mmCIF file of C-alpha atoms and ligand atoms in Angstrom:
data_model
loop_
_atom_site.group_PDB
_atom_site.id
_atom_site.type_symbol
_atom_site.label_atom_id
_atom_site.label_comp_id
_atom_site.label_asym_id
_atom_site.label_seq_id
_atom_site.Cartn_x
_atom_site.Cartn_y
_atom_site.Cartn_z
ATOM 1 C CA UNK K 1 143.095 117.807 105.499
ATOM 2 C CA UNK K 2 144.555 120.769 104.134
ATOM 3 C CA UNK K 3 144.432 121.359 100.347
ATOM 4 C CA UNK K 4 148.075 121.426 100.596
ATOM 5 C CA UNK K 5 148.696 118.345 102.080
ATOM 6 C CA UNK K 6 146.911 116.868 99.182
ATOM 7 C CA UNK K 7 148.581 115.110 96.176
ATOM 8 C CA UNK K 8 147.480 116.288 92.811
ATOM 9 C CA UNK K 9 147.008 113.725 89.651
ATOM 10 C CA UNK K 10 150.654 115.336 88.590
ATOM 11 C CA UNK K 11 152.117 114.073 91.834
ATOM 12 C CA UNK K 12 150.727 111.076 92.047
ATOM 13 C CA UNK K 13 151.380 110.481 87.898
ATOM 14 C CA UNK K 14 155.092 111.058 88.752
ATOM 15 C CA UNK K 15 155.606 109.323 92.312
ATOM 16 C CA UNK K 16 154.384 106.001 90.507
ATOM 17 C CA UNK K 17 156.388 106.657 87.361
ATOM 18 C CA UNK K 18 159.488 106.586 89.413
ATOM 19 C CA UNK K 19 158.741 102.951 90.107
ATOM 20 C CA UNK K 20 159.753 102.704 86.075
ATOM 21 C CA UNK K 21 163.044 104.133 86.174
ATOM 22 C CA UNK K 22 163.043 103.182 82.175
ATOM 23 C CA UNK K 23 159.533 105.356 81.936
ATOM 24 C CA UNK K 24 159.892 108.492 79.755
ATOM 25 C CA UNK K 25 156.448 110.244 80.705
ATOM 26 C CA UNK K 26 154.769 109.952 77.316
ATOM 27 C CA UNK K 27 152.252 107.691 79.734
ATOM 28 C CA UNK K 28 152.234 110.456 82.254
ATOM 29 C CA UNK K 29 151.841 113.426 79.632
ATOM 30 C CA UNK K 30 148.609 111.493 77.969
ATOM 31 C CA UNK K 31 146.638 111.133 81.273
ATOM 32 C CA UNK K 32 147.433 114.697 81.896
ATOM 33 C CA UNK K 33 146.176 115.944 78.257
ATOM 34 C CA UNK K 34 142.796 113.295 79.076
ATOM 35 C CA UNK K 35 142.875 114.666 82.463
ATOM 36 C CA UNK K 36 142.171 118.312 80.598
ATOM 37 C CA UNK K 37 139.286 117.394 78.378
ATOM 38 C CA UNK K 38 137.622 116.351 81.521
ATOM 39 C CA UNK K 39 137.944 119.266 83.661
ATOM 40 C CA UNK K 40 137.063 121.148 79.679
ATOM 41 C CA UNK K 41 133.467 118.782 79.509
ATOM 42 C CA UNK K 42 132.741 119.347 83.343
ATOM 43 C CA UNK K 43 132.938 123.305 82.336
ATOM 44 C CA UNK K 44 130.763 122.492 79.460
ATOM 45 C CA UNK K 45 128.291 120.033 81.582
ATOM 46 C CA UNK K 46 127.896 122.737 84.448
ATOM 47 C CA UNK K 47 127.375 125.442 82.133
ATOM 48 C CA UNK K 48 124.277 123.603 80.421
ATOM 49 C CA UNK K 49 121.609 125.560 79.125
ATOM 50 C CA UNK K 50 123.538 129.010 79.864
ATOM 51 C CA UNK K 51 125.765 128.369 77.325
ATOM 52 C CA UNK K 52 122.950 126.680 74.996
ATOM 53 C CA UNK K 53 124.689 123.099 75.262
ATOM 54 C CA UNK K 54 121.080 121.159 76.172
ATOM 55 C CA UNK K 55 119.721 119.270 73.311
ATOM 56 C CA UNK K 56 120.047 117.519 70.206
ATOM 57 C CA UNK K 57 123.340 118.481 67.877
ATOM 58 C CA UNK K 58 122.078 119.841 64.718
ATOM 59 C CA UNK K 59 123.500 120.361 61.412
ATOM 60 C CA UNK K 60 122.358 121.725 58.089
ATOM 61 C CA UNK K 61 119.151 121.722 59.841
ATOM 62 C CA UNK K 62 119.334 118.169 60.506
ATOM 63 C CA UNK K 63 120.177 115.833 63.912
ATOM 64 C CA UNK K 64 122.834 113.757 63.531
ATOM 65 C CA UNK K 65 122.993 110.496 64.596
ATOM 66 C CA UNK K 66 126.539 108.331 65.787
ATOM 67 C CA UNK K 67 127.466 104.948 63.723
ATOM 68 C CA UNK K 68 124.926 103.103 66.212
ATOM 69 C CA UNK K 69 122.052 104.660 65.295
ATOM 70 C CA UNK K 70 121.620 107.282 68.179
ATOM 71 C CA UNK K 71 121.082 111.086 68.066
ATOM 72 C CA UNK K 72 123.592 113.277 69.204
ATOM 73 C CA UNK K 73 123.449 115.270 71.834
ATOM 74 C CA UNK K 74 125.175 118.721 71.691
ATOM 75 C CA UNK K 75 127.230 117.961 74.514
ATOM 76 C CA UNK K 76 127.870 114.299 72.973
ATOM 77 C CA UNK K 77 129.797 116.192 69.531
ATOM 78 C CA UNK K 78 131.342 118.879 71.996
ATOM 79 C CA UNK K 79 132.725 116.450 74.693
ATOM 80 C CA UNK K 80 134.382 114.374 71.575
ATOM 81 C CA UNK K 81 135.939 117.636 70.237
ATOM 82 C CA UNK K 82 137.542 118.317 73.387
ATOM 83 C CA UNK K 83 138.799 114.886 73.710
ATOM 84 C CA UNK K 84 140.279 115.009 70.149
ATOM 85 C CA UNK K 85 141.990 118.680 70.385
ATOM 86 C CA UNK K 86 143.323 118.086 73.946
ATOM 87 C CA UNK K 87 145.716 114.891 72.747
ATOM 88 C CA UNK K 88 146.235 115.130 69.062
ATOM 89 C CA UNK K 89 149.037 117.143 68.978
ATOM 90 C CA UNK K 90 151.183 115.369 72.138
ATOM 91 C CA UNK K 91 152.789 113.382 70.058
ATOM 92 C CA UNK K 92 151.921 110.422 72.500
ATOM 93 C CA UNK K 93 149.092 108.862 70.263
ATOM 94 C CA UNK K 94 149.045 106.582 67.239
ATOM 95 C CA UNK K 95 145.554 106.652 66.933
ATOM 96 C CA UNK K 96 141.985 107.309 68.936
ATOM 97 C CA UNK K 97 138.996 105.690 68.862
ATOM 98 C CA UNK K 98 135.419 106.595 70.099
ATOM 99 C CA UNK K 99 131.463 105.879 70.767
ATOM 100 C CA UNK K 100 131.149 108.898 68.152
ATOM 101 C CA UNK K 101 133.187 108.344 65.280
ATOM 102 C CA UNK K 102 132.619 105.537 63.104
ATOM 103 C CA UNK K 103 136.442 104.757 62.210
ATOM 104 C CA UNK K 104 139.817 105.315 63.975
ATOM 105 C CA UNK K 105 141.232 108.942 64.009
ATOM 106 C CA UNK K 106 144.094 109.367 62.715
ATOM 107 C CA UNK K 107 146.980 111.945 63.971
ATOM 108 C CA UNK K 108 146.661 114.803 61.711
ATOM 109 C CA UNK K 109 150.035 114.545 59.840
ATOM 110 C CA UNK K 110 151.559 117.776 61.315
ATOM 111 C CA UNK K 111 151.642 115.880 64.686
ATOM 112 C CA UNK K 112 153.697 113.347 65.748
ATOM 113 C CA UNK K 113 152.721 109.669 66.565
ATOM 114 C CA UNK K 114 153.295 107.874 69.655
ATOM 115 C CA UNK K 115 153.030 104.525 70.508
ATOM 116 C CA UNK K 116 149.362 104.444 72.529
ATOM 117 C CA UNK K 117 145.988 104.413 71.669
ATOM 118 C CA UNK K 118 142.888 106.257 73.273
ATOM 119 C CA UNK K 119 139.724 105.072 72.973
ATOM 120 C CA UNK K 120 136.789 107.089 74.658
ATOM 121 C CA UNK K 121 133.134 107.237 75.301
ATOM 122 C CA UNK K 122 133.083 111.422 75.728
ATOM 123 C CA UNK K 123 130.178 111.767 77.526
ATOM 124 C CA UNK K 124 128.194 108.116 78.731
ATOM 125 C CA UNK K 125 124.996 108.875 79.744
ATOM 126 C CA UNK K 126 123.688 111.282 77.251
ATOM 127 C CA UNK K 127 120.081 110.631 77.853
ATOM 128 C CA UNK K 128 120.575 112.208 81.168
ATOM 129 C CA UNK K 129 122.057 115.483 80.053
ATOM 130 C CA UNK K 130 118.783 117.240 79.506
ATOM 131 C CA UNK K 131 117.564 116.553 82.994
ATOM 132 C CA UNK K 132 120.711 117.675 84.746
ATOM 133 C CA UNK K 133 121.471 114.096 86.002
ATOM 134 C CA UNK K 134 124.890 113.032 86.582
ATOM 135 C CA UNK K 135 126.890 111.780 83.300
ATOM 136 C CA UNK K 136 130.740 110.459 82.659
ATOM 137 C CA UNK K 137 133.665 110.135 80.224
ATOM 138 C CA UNK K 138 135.359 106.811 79.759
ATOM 139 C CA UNK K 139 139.001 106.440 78.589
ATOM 140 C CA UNK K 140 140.691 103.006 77.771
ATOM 141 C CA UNK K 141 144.730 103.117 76.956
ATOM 142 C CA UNK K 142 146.528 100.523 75.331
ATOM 143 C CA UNK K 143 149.027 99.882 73.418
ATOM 144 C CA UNK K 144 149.447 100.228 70.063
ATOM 145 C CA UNK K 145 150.904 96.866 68.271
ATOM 146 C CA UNK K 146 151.071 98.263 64.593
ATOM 147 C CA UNK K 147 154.265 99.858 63.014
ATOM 148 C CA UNK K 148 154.373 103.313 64.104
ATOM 149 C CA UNK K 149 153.667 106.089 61.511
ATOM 150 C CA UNK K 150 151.976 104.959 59.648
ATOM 151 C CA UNK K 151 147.961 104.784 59.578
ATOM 152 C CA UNK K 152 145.986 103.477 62.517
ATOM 153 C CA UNK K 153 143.752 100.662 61.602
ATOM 154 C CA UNK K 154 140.555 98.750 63.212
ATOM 155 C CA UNK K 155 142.074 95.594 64.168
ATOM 156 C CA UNK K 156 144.925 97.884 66.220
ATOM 157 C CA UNK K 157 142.625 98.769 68.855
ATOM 158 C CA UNK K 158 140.779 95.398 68.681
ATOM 159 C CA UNK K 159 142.369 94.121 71.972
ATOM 160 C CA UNK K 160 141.119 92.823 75.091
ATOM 161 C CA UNK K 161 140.640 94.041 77.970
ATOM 162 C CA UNK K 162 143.146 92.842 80.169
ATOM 163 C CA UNK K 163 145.746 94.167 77.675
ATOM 164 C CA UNK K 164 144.846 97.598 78.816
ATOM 165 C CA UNK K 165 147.529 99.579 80.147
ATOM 166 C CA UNK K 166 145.232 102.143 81.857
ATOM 167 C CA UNK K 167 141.763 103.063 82.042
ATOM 168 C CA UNK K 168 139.464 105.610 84.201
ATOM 169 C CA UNK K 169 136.568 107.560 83.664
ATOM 170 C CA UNK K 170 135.601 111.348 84.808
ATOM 171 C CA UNK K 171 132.221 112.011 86.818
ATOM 172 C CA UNK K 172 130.178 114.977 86.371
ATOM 173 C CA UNK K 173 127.894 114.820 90.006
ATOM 174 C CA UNK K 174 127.673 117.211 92.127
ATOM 175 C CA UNK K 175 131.548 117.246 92.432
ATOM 176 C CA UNK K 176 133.723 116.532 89.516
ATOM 177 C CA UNK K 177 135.659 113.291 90.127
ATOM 178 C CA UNK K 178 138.279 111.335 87.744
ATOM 179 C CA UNK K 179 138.946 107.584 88.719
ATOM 180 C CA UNK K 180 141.855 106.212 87.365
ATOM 181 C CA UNK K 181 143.248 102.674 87.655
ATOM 182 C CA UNK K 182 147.384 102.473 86.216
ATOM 183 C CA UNK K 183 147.088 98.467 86.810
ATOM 184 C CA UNK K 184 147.915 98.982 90.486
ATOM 185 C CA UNK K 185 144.588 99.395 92.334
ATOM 186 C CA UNK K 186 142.026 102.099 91.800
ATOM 187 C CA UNK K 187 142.177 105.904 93.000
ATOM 188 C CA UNK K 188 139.869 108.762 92.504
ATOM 189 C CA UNK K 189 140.360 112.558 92.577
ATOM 190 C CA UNK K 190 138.138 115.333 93.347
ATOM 191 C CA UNK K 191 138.419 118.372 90.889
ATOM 192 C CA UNK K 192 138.925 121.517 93.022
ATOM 193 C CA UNK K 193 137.120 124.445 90.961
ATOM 194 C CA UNK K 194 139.182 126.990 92.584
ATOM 195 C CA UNK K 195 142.509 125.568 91.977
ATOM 196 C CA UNK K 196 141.247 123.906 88.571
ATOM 197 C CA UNK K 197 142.874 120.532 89.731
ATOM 198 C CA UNK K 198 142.421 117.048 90.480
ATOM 199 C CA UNK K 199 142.898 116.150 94.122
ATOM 200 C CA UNK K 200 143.720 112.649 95.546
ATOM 201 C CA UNK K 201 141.121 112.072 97.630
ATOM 202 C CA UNK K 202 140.410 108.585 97.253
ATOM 203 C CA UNK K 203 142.892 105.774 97.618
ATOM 204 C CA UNK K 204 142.757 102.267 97.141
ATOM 205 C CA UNK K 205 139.450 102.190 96.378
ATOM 206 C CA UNK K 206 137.930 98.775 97.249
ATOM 207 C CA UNK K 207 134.692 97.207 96.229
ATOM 208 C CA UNK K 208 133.070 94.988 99.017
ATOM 209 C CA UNK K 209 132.341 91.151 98.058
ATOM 210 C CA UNK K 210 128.712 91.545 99.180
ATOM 211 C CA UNK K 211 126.287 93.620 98.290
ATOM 212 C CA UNK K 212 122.275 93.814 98.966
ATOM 213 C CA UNK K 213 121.650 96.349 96.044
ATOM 214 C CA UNK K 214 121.301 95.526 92.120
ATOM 215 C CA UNK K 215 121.066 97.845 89.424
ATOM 216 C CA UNK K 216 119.289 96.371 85.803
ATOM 217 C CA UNK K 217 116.540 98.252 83.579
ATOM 218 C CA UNK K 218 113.728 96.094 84.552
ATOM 219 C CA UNK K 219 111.833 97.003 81.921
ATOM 220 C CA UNK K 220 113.551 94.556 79.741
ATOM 221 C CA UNK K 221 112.912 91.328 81.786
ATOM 222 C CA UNK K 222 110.498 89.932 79.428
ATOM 223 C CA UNK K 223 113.550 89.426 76.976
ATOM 224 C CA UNK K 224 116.056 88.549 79.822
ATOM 225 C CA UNK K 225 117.596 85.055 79.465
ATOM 226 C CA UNK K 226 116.710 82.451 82.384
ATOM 227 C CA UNK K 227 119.913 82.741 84.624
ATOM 228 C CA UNK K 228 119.208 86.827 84.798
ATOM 229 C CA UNK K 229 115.514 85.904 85.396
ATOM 230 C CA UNK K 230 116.139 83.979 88.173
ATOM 231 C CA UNK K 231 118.861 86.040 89.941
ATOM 232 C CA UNK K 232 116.365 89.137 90.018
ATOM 233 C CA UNK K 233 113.864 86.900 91.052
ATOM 234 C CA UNK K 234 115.659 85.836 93.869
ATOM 235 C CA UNK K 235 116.789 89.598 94.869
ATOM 236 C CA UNK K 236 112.895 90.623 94.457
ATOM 237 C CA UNK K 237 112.022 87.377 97.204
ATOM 238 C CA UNK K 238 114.220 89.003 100.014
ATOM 239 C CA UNK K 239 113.698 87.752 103.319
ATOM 240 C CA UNK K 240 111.188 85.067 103.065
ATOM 241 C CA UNK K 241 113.194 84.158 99.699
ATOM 242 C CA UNK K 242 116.406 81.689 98.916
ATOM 243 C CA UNK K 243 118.595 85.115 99.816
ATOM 244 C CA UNK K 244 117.424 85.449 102.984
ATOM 245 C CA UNK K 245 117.950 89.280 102.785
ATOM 246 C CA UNK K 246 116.041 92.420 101.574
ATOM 247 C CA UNK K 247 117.853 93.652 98.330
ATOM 248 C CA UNK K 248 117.564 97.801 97.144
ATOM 249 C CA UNK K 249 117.101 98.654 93.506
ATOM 250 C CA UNK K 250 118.999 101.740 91.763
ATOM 251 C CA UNK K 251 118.923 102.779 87.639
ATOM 252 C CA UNK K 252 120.553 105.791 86.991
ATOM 253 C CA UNK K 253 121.009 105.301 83.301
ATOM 254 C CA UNK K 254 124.512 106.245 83.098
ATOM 255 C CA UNK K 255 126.213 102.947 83.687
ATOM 256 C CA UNK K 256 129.526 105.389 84.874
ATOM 257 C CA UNK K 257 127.600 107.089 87.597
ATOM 258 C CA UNK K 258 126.382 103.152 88.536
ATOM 259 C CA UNK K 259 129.904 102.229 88.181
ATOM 260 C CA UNK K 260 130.965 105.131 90.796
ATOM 261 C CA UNK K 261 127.996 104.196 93.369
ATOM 262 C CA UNK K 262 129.228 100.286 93.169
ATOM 263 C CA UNK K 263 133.248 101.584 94.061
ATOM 264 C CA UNK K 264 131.929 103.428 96.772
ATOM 265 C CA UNK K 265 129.654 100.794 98.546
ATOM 266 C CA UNK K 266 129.386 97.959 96.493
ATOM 267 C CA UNK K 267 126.223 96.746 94.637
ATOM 268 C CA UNK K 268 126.073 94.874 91.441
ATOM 269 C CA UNK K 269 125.361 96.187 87.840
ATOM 270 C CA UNK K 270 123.722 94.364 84.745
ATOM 271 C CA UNK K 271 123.148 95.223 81.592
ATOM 272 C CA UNK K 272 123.321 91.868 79.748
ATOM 273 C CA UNK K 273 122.708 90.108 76.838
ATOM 274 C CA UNK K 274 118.675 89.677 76.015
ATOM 275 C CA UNK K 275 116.308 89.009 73.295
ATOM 276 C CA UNK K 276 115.267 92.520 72.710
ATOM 277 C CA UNK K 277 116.905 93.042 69.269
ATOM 278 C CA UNK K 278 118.391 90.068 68.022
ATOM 279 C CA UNK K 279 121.166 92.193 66.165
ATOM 280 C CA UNK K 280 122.450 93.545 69.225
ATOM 281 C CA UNK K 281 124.049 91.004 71.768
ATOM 282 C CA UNK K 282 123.984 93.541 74.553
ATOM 283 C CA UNK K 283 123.161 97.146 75.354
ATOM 284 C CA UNK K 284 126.729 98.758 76.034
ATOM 285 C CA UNK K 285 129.721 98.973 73.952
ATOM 286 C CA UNK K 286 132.713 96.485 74.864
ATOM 287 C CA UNK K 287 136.089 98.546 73.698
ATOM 288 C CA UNK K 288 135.162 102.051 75.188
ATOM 289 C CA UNK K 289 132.082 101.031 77.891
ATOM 290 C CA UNK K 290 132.290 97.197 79.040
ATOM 291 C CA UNK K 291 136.564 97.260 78.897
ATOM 292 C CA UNK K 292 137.839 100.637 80.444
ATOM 293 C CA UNK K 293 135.054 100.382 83.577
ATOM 294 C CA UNK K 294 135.414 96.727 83.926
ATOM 295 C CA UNK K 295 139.596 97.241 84.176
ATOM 296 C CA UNK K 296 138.352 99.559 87.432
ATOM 297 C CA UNK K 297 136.174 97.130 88.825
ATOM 298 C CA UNK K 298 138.594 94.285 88.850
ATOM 299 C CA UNK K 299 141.446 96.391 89.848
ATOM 300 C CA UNK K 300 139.363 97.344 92.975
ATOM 301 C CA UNK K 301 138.596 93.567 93.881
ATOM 302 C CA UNK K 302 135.533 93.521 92.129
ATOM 303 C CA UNK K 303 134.293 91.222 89.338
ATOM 304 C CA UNK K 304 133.751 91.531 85.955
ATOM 305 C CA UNK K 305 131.704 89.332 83.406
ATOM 306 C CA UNK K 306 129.581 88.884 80.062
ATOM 307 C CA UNK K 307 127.491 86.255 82.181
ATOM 308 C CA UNK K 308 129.153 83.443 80.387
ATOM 309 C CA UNK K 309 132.662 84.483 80.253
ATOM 310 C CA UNK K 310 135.107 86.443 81.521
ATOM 311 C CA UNK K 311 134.927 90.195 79.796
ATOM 312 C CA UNK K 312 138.543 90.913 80.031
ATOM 313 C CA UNK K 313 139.348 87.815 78.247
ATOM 314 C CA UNK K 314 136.812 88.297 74.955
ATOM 315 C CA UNK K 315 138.797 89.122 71.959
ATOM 316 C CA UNK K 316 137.202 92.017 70.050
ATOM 317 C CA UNK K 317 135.880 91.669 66.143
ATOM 318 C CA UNK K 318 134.643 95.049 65.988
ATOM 319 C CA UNK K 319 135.333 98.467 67.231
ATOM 320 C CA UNK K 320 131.348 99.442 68.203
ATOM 321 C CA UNK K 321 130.627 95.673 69.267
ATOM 322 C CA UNK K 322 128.302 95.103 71.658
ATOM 323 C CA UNK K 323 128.265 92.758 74.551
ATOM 324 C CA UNK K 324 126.030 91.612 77.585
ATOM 325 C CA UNK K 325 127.815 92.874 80.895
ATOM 326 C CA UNK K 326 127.538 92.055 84.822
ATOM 327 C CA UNK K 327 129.825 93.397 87.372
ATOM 328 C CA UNK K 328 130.671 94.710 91.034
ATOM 329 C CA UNK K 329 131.070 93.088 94.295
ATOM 330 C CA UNK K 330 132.690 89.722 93.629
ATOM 331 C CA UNK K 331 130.564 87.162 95.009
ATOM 332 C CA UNK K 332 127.593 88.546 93.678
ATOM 333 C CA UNK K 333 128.992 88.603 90.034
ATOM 334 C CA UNK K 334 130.143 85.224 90.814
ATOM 335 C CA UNK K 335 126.591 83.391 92.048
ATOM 336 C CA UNK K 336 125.487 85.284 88.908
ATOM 337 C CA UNK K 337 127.912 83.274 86.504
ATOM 338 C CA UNK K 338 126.985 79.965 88.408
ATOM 339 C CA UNK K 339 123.690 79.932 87.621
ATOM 340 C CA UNK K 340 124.762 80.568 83.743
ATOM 341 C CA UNK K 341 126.431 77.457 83.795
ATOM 342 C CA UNK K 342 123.918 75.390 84.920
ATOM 343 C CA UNK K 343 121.357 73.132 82.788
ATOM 344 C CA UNK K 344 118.587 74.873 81.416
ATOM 345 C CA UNK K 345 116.128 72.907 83.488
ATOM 346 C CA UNK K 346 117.762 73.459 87.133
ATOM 347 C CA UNK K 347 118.108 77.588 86.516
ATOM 348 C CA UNK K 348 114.448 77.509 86.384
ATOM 349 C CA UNK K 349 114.078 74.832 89.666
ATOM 350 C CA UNK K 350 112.353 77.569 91.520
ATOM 351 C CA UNK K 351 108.782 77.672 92.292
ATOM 352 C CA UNK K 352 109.168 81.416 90.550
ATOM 353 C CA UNK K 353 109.243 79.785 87.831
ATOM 354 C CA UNK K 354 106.449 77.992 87.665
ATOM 355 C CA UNK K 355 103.050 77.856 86.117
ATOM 356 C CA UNK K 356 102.028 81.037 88.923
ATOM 357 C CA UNK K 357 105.239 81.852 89.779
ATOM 358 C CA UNK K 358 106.742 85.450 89.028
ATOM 359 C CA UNK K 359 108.144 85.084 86.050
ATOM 360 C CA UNK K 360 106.638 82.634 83.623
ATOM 361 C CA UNK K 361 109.160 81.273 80.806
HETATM 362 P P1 LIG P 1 125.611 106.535 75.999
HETATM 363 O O1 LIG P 1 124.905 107.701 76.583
HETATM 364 O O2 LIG P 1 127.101 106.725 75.940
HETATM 365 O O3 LIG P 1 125.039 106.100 74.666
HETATM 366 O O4 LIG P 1 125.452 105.281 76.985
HETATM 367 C C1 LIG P 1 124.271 105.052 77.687
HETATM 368 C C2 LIG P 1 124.276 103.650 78.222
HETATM 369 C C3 LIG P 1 124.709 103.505 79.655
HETATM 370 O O5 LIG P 1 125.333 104.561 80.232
HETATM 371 C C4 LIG P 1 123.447 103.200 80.407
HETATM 372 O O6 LIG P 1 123.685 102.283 81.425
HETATM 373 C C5 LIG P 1 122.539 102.651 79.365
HETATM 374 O O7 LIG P 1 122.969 103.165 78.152
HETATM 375 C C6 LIG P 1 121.118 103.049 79.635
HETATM 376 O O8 LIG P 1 120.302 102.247 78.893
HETATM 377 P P2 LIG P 1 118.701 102.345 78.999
HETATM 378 O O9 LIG P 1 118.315 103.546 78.220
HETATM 379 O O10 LIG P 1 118.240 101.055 78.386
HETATM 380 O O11 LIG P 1 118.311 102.444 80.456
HETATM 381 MN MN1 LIG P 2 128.042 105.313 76.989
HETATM 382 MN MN1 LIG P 3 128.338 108.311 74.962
#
């Protein structure tokens, strides 16, 4: 298709704002200004080491480390920059919230306030930046419930997830791709370099119901709880096993570029809850991680889940919480959830289980 032919994000932005006659394009103008510190971090990403951005973020001689505990990566402190100095000023923002500051920023007071709220991992993946492996960004917008004007505070953004208004996340791979879901289905768009825009190239993404491919950090299963256990067991079994198919493994380590492979041809993610480190109930962040991706998988007819519940419906208590997450092609997430309801004693009926089986309780 000709380049042309094409709509850009703009286009599309506006065609389904005129479905809102009442809209007034704050919504529009905020995408557009997150849409910006994307194609800004994909500059940064592809630059790399030419521009010196590999490696840990120093100051005062000293790393730094975020409010969970991790270093920073240079490109971790840049990417949130970009995401705070392309939408401060719009005037479309009560507040922001991200993976790298420990409270809410507020709008510096020479701006003015809208009525939204951004919250933002600015680069997921970090570990892989070093090794030139493909990371993400990961917006959530909702609304913001508190009187306007005045200060944003925790509990604003403390929503859940299926009170997001829009959510999406930007891919740095080999092409540059932004995935955005408004609440009516899922669509992605290529970045042309040349033209510096994003390109509808993807509509209506859907994710299939079955998939034959799981992605989990094995290396964890000794703390995994039973039901996980199981499933993997199961998966590991193909043929001859209870599936009766041959499953393929994939860890990437950037749960957005595992979130991108699943919309294109299905599969089924887990990073759940474990035993690991008793103070953290789960590996990824719910507000800015579990919420904004999980929006996109439902929204493309997958599934979404802590294991035990539905993620969309947990109520937030903090704004870094952490929380045990499964999701992609629906029946997969599904047989996943079933065997966390059952009785203790009949998710372990398998002969894996057992005294020589594979994975001894
Ligand atoms: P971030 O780089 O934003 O801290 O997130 C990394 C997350 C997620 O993207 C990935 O799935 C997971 O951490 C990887 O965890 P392991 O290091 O345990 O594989
Ligand atoms: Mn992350
Ligand atoms: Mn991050």
């Amino acid at each position: 298709m000709p380049i042309t032919k094409r709509s850009t994000l703009t286009q599309y932005l506006i065609e389904e704002r005129r479905r809102y006659p009442g809209a007034d394009g704050e919504f529009n103008s905020l995408v557009l200004d997150v849409a910006l510190a994307c194609k800004a971090i994909s500059n940064a990403v592809a630059q790399g080491e030419l521009a010196g951005l590999h490696g840990d973020h120093v100051e005062a001689d000293m790393h730094t480390t975020n409010i969970q505990g991790e270093t920073q990566k240079k490109l971790d402190v840049l990417s949130n920059n970009y995401f705070i100095h392309t939408n401060e000023w719009s005037g479309t923002l009560a507040g922001m919230a991200s993976e790298e500051m420990e409270h809410p920023y507020q709008i510096p007071s020479q701006y003015p306030r809208g009525k939204y709220l951004l919250v933002f991992d600015p680069l997921d993946g970090s570990s892989n930046i070093d090794v030139n492996v493909s990371v993400g960004s990961i917006f959530s917008i909702l609304r913001c419930a508190g009187k306007q004007n005045t200060d944003v505070k925790e509990a604003d953004f403390l929503q859940k997830g299926s009170k997001q208004v829009a959510a999406g996340y930007a891919l740095y791979g080999p092409t540059t791709m932004l995935i955005l879901t408004v609440g009516r289905g899922v669509v992605g768009f290529t970045l042309d370099p040349v033209l510096g825009e994003f390109m509808l190239t993807h509509e209506n993404i859907q994710i299939p119901a079955d998939t034959q491919e799981f992605a989990i950090n094995a290396s964890n299963s000794r703390f995994w709880e039973a039901p996980i256990k199981r499933y993997i067991a199961e998966c590991l079994e193909g043929k001859t096993g209870p599936r009766e198919k041959e499953f393929n493994m994939r860890w990437i380590a950037s749960m957005v570029a595992e979130a991108h492979r699943i919309l294109m041809r299905g599969g089924v993610f887990m990073y759940p809850r474990d035993s690991k480190d008793p103070s953290k109930p789960g590996r990824l962040r719910l507000l800015y991680e579990a919420n904004p991706i999980g929006f996109i998988i439902e929204q493309a007819g997958g599934r979404v889940s802590t294991g035990h519940e539905a993620l969309l419906d947990v109520t937030p208590t903090s704004l870094h919480q952490r929380i045990g997450v499964v999701f992609g092609s629906a029946n997969e997430v599904e047989r996943i959830e079933s065997y966390h309801k059952m009785p203790r004693t009949e998710a372990f009926h398998s002969p894996l289980f057992g005294e020589r089986g594979l994975f001894r309780e």
